[in-house]
Each structure stands twice: as structure tokens, then as C-alpha cells.
Short mmCIF file of C-alpha atoms in Angstrom, two decimals:
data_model
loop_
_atom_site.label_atom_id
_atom_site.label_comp_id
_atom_site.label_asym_id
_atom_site.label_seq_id
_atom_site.Cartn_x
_atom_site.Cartn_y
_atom_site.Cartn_z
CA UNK A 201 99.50 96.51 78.37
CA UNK A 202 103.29 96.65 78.27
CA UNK A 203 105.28 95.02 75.65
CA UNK A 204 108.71 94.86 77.60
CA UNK A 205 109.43 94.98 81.47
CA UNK A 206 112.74 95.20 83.13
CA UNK A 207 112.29 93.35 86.94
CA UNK A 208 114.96 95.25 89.15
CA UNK A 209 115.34 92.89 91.20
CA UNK A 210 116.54 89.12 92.31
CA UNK A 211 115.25 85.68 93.67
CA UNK A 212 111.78 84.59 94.49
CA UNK A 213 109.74 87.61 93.83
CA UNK A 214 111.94 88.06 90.63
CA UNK A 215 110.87 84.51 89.27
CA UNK A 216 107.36 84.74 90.16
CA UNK A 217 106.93 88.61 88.24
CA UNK A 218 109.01 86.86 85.28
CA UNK A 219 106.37 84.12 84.91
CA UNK A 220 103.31 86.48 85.53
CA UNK A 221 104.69 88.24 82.68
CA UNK A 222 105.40 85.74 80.39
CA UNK A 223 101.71 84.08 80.76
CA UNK A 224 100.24 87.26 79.68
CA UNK A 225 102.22 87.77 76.34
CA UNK A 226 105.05 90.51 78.46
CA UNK A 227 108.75 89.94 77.40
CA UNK A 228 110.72 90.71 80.64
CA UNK A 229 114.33 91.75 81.46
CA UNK A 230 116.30 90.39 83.96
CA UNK A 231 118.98 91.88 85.33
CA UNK A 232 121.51 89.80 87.64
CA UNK A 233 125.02 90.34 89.27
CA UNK A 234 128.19 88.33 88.46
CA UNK A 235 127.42 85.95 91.25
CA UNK A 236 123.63 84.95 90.15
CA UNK A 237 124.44 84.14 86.74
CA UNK A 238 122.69 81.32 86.87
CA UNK A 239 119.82 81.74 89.38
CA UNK A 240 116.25 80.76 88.75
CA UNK A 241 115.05 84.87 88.07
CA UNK A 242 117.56 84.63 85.40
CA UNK A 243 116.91 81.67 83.28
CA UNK A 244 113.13 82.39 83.59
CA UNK A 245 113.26 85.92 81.90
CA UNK A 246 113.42 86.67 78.47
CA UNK A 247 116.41 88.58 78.23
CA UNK A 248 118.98 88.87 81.00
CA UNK A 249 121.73 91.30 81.49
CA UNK A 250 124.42 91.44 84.29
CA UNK A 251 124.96 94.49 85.62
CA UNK A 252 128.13 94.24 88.09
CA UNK A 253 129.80 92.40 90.79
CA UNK A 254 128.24 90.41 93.75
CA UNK A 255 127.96 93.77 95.88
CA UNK A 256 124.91 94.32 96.14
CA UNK A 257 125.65 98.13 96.05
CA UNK A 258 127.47 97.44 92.88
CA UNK A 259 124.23 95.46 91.59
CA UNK A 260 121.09 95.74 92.33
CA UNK A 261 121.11 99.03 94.33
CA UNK A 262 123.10 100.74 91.25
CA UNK A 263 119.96 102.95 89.97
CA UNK A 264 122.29 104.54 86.86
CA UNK A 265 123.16 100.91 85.36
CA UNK A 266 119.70 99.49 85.51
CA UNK A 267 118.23 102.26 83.91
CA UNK A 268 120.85 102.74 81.04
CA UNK A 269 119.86 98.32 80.61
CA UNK A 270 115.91 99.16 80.66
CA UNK A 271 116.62 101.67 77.85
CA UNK A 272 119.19 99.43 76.16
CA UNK A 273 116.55 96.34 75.87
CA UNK A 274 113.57 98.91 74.78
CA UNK A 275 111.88 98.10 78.15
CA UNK A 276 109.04 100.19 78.83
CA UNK A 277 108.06 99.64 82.71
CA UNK A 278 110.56 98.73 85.61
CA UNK A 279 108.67 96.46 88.31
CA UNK A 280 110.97 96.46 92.05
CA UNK A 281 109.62 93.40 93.13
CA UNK A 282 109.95 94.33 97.27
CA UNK A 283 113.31 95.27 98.90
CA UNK A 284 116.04 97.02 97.41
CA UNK A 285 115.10 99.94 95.10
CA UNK A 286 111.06 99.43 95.76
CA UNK A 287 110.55 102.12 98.76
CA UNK A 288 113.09 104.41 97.23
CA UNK A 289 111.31 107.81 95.84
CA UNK A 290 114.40 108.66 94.19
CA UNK A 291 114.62 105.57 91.68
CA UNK A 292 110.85 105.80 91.61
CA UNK A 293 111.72 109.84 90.16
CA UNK A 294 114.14 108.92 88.08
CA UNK A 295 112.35 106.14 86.33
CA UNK A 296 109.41 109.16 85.49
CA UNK A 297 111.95 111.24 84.58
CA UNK A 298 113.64 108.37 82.30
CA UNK A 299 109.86 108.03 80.26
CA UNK A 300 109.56 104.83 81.83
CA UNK A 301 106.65 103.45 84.34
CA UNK A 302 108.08 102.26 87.86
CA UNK A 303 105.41 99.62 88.59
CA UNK A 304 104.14 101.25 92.14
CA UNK A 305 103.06 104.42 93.76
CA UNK A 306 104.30 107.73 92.64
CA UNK A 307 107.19 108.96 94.53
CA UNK A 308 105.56 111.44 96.40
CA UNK A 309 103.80 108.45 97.90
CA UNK A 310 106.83 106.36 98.72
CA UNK A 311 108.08 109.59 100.59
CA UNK A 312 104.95 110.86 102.50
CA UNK A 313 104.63 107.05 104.42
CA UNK A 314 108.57 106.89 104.41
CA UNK A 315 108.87 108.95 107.05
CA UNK A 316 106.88 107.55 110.01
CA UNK A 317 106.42 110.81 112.03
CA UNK A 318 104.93 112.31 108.44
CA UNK A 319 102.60 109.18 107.73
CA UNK A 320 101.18 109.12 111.25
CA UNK A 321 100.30 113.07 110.75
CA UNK A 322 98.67 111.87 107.11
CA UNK A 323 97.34 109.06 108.85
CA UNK A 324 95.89 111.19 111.84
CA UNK A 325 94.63 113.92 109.03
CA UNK A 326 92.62 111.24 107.03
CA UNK A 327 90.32 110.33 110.67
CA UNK A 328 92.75 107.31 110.96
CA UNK A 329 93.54 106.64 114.98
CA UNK A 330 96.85 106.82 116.06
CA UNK A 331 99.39 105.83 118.78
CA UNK A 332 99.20 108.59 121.09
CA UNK A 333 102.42 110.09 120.95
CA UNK A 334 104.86 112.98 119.45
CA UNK A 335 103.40 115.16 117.05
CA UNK A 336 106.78 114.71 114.85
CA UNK A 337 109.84 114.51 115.39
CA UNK A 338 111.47 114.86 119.05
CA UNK A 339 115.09 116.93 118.91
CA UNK A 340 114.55 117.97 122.73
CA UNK A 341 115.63 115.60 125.55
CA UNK A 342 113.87 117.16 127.89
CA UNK A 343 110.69 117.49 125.83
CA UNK A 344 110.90 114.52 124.89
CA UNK A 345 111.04 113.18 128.69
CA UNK A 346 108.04 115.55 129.58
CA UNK A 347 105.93 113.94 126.89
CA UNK A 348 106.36 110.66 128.40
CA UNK A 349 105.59 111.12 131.64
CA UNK A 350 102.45 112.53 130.24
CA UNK A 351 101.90 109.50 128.31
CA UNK A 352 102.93 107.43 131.26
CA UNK A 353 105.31 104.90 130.83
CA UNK A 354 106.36 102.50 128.69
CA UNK A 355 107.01 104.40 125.57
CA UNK A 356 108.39 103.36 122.32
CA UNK A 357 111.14 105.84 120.16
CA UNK A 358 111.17 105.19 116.57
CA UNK A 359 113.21 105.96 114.14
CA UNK A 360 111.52 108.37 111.90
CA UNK A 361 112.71 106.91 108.69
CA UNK A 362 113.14 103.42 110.06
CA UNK A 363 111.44 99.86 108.98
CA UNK A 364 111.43 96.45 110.50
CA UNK A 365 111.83 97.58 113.73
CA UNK A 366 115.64 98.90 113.16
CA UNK A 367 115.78 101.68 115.74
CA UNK A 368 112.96 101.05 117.55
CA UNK A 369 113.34 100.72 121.21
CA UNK A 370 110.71 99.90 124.51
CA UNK A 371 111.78 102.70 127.73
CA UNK A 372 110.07 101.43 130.29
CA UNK A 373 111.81 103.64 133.16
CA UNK A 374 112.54 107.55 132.89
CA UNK A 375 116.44 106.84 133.59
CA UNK A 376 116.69 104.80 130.25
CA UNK A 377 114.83 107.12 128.18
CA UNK A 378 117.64 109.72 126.83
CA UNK A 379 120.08 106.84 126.01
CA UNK A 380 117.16 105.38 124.37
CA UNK A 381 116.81 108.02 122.16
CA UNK A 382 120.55 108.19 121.22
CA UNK A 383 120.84 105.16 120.21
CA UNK A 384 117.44 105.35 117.82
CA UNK A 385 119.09 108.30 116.58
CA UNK A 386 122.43 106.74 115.86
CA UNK A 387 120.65 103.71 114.46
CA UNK A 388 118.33 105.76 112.04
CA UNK A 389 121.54 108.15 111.34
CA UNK A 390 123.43 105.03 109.99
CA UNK A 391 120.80 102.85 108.71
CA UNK A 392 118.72 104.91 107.08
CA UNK A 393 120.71 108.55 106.48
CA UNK A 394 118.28 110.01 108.89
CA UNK A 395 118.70 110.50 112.79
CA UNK A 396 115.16 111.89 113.58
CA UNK A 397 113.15 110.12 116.35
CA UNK A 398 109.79 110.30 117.91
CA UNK A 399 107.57 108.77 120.43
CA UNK A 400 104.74 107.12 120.96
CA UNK A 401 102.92 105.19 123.93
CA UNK A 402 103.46 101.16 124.12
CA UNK A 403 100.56 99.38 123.60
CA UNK A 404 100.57 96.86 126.01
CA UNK A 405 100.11 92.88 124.72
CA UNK A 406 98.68 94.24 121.12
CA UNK A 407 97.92 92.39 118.03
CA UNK A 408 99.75 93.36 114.99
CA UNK A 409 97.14 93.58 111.95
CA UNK A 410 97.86 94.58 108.50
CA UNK A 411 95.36 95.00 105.47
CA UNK A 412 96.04 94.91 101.61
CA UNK A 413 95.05 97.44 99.04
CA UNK A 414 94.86 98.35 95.85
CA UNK A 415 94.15 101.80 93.82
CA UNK A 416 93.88 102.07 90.32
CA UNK A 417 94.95 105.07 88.05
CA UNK A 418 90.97 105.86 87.76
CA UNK A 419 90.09 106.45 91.36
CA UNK A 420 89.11 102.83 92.41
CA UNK A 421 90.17 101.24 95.72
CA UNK A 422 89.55 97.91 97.25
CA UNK A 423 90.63 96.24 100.09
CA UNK A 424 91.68 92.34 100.54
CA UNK A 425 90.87 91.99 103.93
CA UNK A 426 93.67 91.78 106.51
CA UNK A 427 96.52 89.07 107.32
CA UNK A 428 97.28 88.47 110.89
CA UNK A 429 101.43 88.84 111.84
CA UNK A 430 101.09 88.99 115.54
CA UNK A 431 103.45 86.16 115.75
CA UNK A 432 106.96 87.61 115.43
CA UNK A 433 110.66 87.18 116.47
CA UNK A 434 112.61 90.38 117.23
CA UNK A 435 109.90 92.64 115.20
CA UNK A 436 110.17 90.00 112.37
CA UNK A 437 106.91 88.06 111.02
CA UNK A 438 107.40 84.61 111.75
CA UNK A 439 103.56 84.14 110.28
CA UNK A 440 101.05 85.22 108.64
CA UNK A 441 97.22 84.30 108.45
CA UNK A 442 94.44 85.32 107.09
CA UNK A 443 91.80 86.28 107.60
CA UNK A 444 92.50 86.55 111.28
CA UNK A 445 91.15 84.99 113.90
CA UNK A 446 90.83 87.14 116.37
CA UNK A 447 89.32 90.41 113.75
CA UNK A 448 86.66 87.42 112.99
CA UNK A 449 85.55 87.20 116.24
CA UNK A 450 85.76 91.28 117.55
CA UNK A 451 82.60 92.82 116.04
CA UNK A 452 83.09 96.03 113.62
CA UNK A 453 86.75 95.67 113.85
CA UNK A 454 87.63 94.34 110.13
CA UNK A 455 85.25 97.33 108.99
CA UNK A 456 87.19 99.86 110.78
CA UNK A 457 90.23 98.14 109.93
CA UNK A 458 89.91 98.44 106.29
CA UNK A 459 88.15 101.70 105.78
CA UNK A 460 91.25 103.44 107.75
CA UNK A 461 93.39 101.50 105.36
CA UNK A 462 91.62 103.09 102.36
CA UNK A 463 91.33 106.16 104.10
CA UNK A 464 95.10 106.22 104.80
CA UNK A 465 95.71 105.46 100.87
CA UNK A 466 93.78 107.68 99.72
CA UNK A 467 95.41 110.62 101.34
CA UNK A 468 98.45 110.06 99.77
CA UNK A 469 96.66 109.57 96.38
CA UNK A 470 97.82 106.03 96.75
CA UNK A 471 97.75 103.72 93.65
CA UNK A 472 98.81 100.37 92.84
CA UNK A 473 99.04 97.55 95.58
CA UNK A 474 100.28 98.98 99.22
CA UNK A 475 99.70 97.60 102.56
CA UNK A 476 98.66 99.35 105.65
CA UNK A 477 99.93 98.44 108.81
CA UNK A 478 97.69 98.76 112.25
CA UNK A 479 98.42 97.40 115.94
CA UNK A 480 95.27 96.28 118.17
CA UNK A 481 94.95 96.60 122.07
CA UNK A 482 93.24 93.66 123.58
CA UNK A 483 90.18 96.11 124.32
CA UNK A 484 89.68 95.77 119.94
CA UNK A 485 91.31 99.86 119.89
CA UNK A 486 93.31 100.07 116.36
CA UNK A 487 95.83 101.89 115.95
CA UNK A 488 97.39 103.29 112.41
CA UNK A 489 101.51 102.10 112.42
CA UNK A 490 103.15 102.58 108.85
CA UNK A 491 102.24 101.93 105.39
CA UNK A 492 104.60 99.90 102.71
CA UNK A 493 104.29 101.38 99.41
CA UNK A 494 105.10 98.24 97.87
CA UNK A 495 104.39 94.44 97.07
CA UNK A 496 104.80 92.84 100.34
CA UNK A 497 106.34 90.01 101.17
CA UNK A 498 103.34 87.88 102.46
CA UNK A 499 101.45 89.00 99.32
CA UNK A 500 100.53 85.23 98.55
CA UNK A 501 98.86 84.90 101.32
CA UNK A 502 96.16 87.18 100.42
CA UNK A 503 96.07 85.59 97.06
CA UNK A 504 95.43 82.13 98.68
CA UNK A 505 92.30 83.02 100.21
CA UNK A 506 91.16 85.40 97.18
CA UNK A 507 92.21 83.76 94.21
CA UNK A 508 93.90 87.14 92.68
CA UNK A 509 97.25 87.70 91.14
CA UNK A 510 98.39 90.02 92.86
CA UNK A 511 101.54 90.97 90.46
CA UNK A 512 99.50 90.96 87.87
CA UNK A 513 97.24 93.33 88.80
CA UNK A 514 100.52 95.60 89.94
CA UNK A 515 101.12 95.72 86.28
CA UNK A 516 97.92 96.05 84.76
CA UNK A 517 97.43 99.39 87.19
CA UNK A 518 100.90 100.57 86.24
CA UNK A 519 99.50 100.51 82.70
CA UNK A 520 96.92 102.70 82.95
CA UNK A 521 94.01 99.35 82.68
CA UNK A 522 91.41 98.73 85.55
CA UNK A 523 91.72 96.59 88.20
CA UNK A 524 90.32 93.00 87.25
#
């Protein structure tokens, strides 16, 4: 186990990996800006350096700063909490490359379900179904136009590199289509640093399902069942529940559910705690959507019904242990 971990990071999921630590004998780092001085995450970690203005650029997002701090304090691991820095390969990279542990997947994870068009062909590689759409990205209008009337209409275009449904947009009408695609270019151009697009059929009245795993440095994987998110405001989760409802009552589908998840992972050589993403037509058809190669969010929701620390077992995969 670790002796020392800097938590790059702020708030709520800050806190909560500062007290996981601290019950099992870890010193942590925090790291704040000028303007959380005295938040919670702060006063709850060990040792707690401020590393720049309120910006969040200037902060939390400033990669060279919070490394030169984790080697300052002697820190051996860097856990990203979710947000910020915890989806971004390069800080993953550099962390390696600094002879510290970044307490996730490997970079080359992080990247290969980054890129949505790139994790759907992993996904569709691995057996997992998929939307039926674009194989990649779409640079051609009118290729792009002639796969949807072959899908029929509506279509979704997505962002390539986008998340939370930022550039994501419904065509429901051939006339709307090309500035549909402009504008999920211009969105993923500006958002993300990365104006590819492709497209995929709308599933019509679906349920949005998504299941949580966890891979170990020795070739274990388990799943934790599935959370429900259907509910949602402008492609935000408004809630989550688990186990779901309606996978209790569609026979076979929380099997297939969660051996695509693990299949998914496993493609990627996934390890520690990730969660796969999957959208369900009202005929019980799942589809693979994205993976987040992080903690999620509505992590304790899963722990409520299982009785696991999740965090916890983040770090004791980042340190080479077994799952408990």
C-alpha cells in the first residue's frame, strides 16, 4: 500500500478520498487554489498546498504545478478524483513518466474510449452491439447524408471526442442534417480541441443503463451490477437507481448487460474502476454508448447496495494488491 497520496482534485470527491485514506493508515496531499483555502478537502488532508489563483486553469487543470507539489511532499500515487485531470491521457503519461502511480487506467485506456468513434469500433471488435451507425468519423456531407437515409431517420451526430452530451444533436429531417453537423463540429472543435463527428441511428424512447467495473493489475474483473439514469434533464442524470427496475424484470438482459461491459474493458486492457455506458430500446436491444475511465460520479450508489468502498479499492488496485 502507499505511504503518501496527492488527491488532484477539489470538493466532495476530494473529502471523501482524503478520509478513505486516512482510515487505512495513507497520509494524503491536498492541493487547493487561493479561493478554497479553507474548504472541507483541505482541512481533511494531511498536508495541503495551494497551487495558484481561483482559475481553475491556473489551479487544478495546471498538470506542471501539481506534479512538481506530489514530488515536493514525497507523494507516491496521484488519485483524480472525477472531472478535471481524470480522463486526460496526457496527465495520466506524465504522472508514469514522473515515477509516480495515477490512481486509474493506463493512458492508452483513457484515449482508446476518449474518442467515441474509436471506442464504439473497440466496443464492436470485443462482440459488444452497437448503435448502427458511421464506421468513424464522417468528414463528407454528402456521405454523411447518404448514410442516413440508409439508416432512416432520426439520426444522432456526436462529437467524436465529446461527453455529457456537448455536441450531440437529434436530425430528424434531411434539410437539418448538414447544419447539424456543423455545429457538432464547431462544438467538439471548441470544447474539446477536436471537430470530428459521426453518426449513429436514434433509438427511439430508450433506457439509458450503465454498469460498474473493476480490473485488477492481475487479470481479475468483476462487475457491480448496473445503475439506472434514464431520468435526465438536457443529457444530464437527474437520478440514479440501482439495481434497475426495468433490467429486473427483462429476462437475460443484466447478463448481457454486464458481460459486454467486461468484454468492452477488457479490450482496452482496462484496470481499476471504469463504467460502461449502454442505451436499451423498449424491445430489451442494448446498445454499447461510451465508457468513463474513471470514478464516476454516482459511484455511491453502487456502494449502497454492495457495501464496497469503492475508492478504496481504486487505490488498493493502483498499488499493485487484489481486489478485496
Amino acid at each position: 500500500m502507499f505511504e503518501k497520496v496527492l488527491i488532484a482534485n477539489r470538493g466532495e470527491i476530494a473529502h471523501r478520498i482524503a478520509q478513505v485514506l486516512r482510515a487505512h493508515g495513507v497520509r494524503s496531499v491536498a492541493v487547493y487554489s487561493e479561493a478554497d483555502a479553507q474548504a472541507p478537502h483541505v482541512k481533511a488532508a494531511d498536508e495541503a498546498i495551494c497551487i495558484g489563483p481561483p482559475p481553475v486553469a491556473q489551479s487544478y487543470l495546471n498538470q506542471a504545478k501539481i506534479l512538481e507539489v506530489a514530488r515536493q511532499t514525497g507523494a507516491q500515487a496521484i488519485h483524480p478524483g472525477y472531472g478535471l485531470l481524470s480522463e486526460n491521457a496526457g496527465f495520466a503519461r506524465a504522472v508514469a513518466e514522473a515515477g509516480l502511480v495515477f490512481v486509474g487506467p493506463t493512458p492508452e485506456a483513457i484515449e482508446g474510449m476518449g474518442d467515441k468513434a474509436q471506442a464504439r469500433a473497440t466496443a464492436q471488435a470485443a462482440g459488444v452491439p452497437v448503435v448502427p451507425g458511421s464506421d468513424g468519423p464522417v468528414t463528407d456531407d454528402a456521405h454523411a447524408a447518404a448514410l442516413a437515409e440508409a439508416m432512416g431517420y432520426p439520426v444522432l451526430v456526436k462529437a467524436a471526442a465529446g461527453g455529457g452530451g456537448i455536441g450531440m444533436q437529434q436530425v430528424k429531417k434531411a434539410a437539418k442534417l448538414k447544419r447539424a453537423l456543423q455545429s457538432c463540429r464547431d462544438r467538439g472543435a471548441s470544447s474539446f480541441g477536436n471537430d470530428a463527428v459521426y453518426l449513429e441511428k436514434y433509438i427511439e424512447s430508450p433506457r439509458h443503463i450503465e454498469v460498474q467495473v473493476l480490473f485488477d493489475h492481475h487479470g481479475h474483473g468483476v462487475h457491480l451490477f448496473e445503475r439506472e439514469c434514464t431520468l435526465q434533464r438536457r443529457h444530464q442524470k437527474v437520478v440514479e437507481e440501482a439495481p434497475s427496475p426495468f433490467v429486473e424484470r427483462t429476462p437475460g438482459l443484466r447478463e448481457g448487460l454486464t458481460q459486454a461491459a467486461l468484454a468492452a474493458a477488457r479490450a482496452i486492457g482496462y484496470r481499476n474502476a471504469g463504467t460502461v455506458e449502454f442505451i436499451v430500446g423498449p424491445d430489451g436491444q442494448f446498445y454499447f454508448i461510451e465508457m468513463n475511465t474513471r470514478l464516476q460520479v454516482e459511484h455511491p450508489v453502487t456502494e449502497a447496495i454492495f457495501g464496497v468502498d469503492l475508492v478504496r479499492e481504486q487505490i488498493r488496485v493502483a498499488a499493485g494488491e487484489g481486489m478485496s
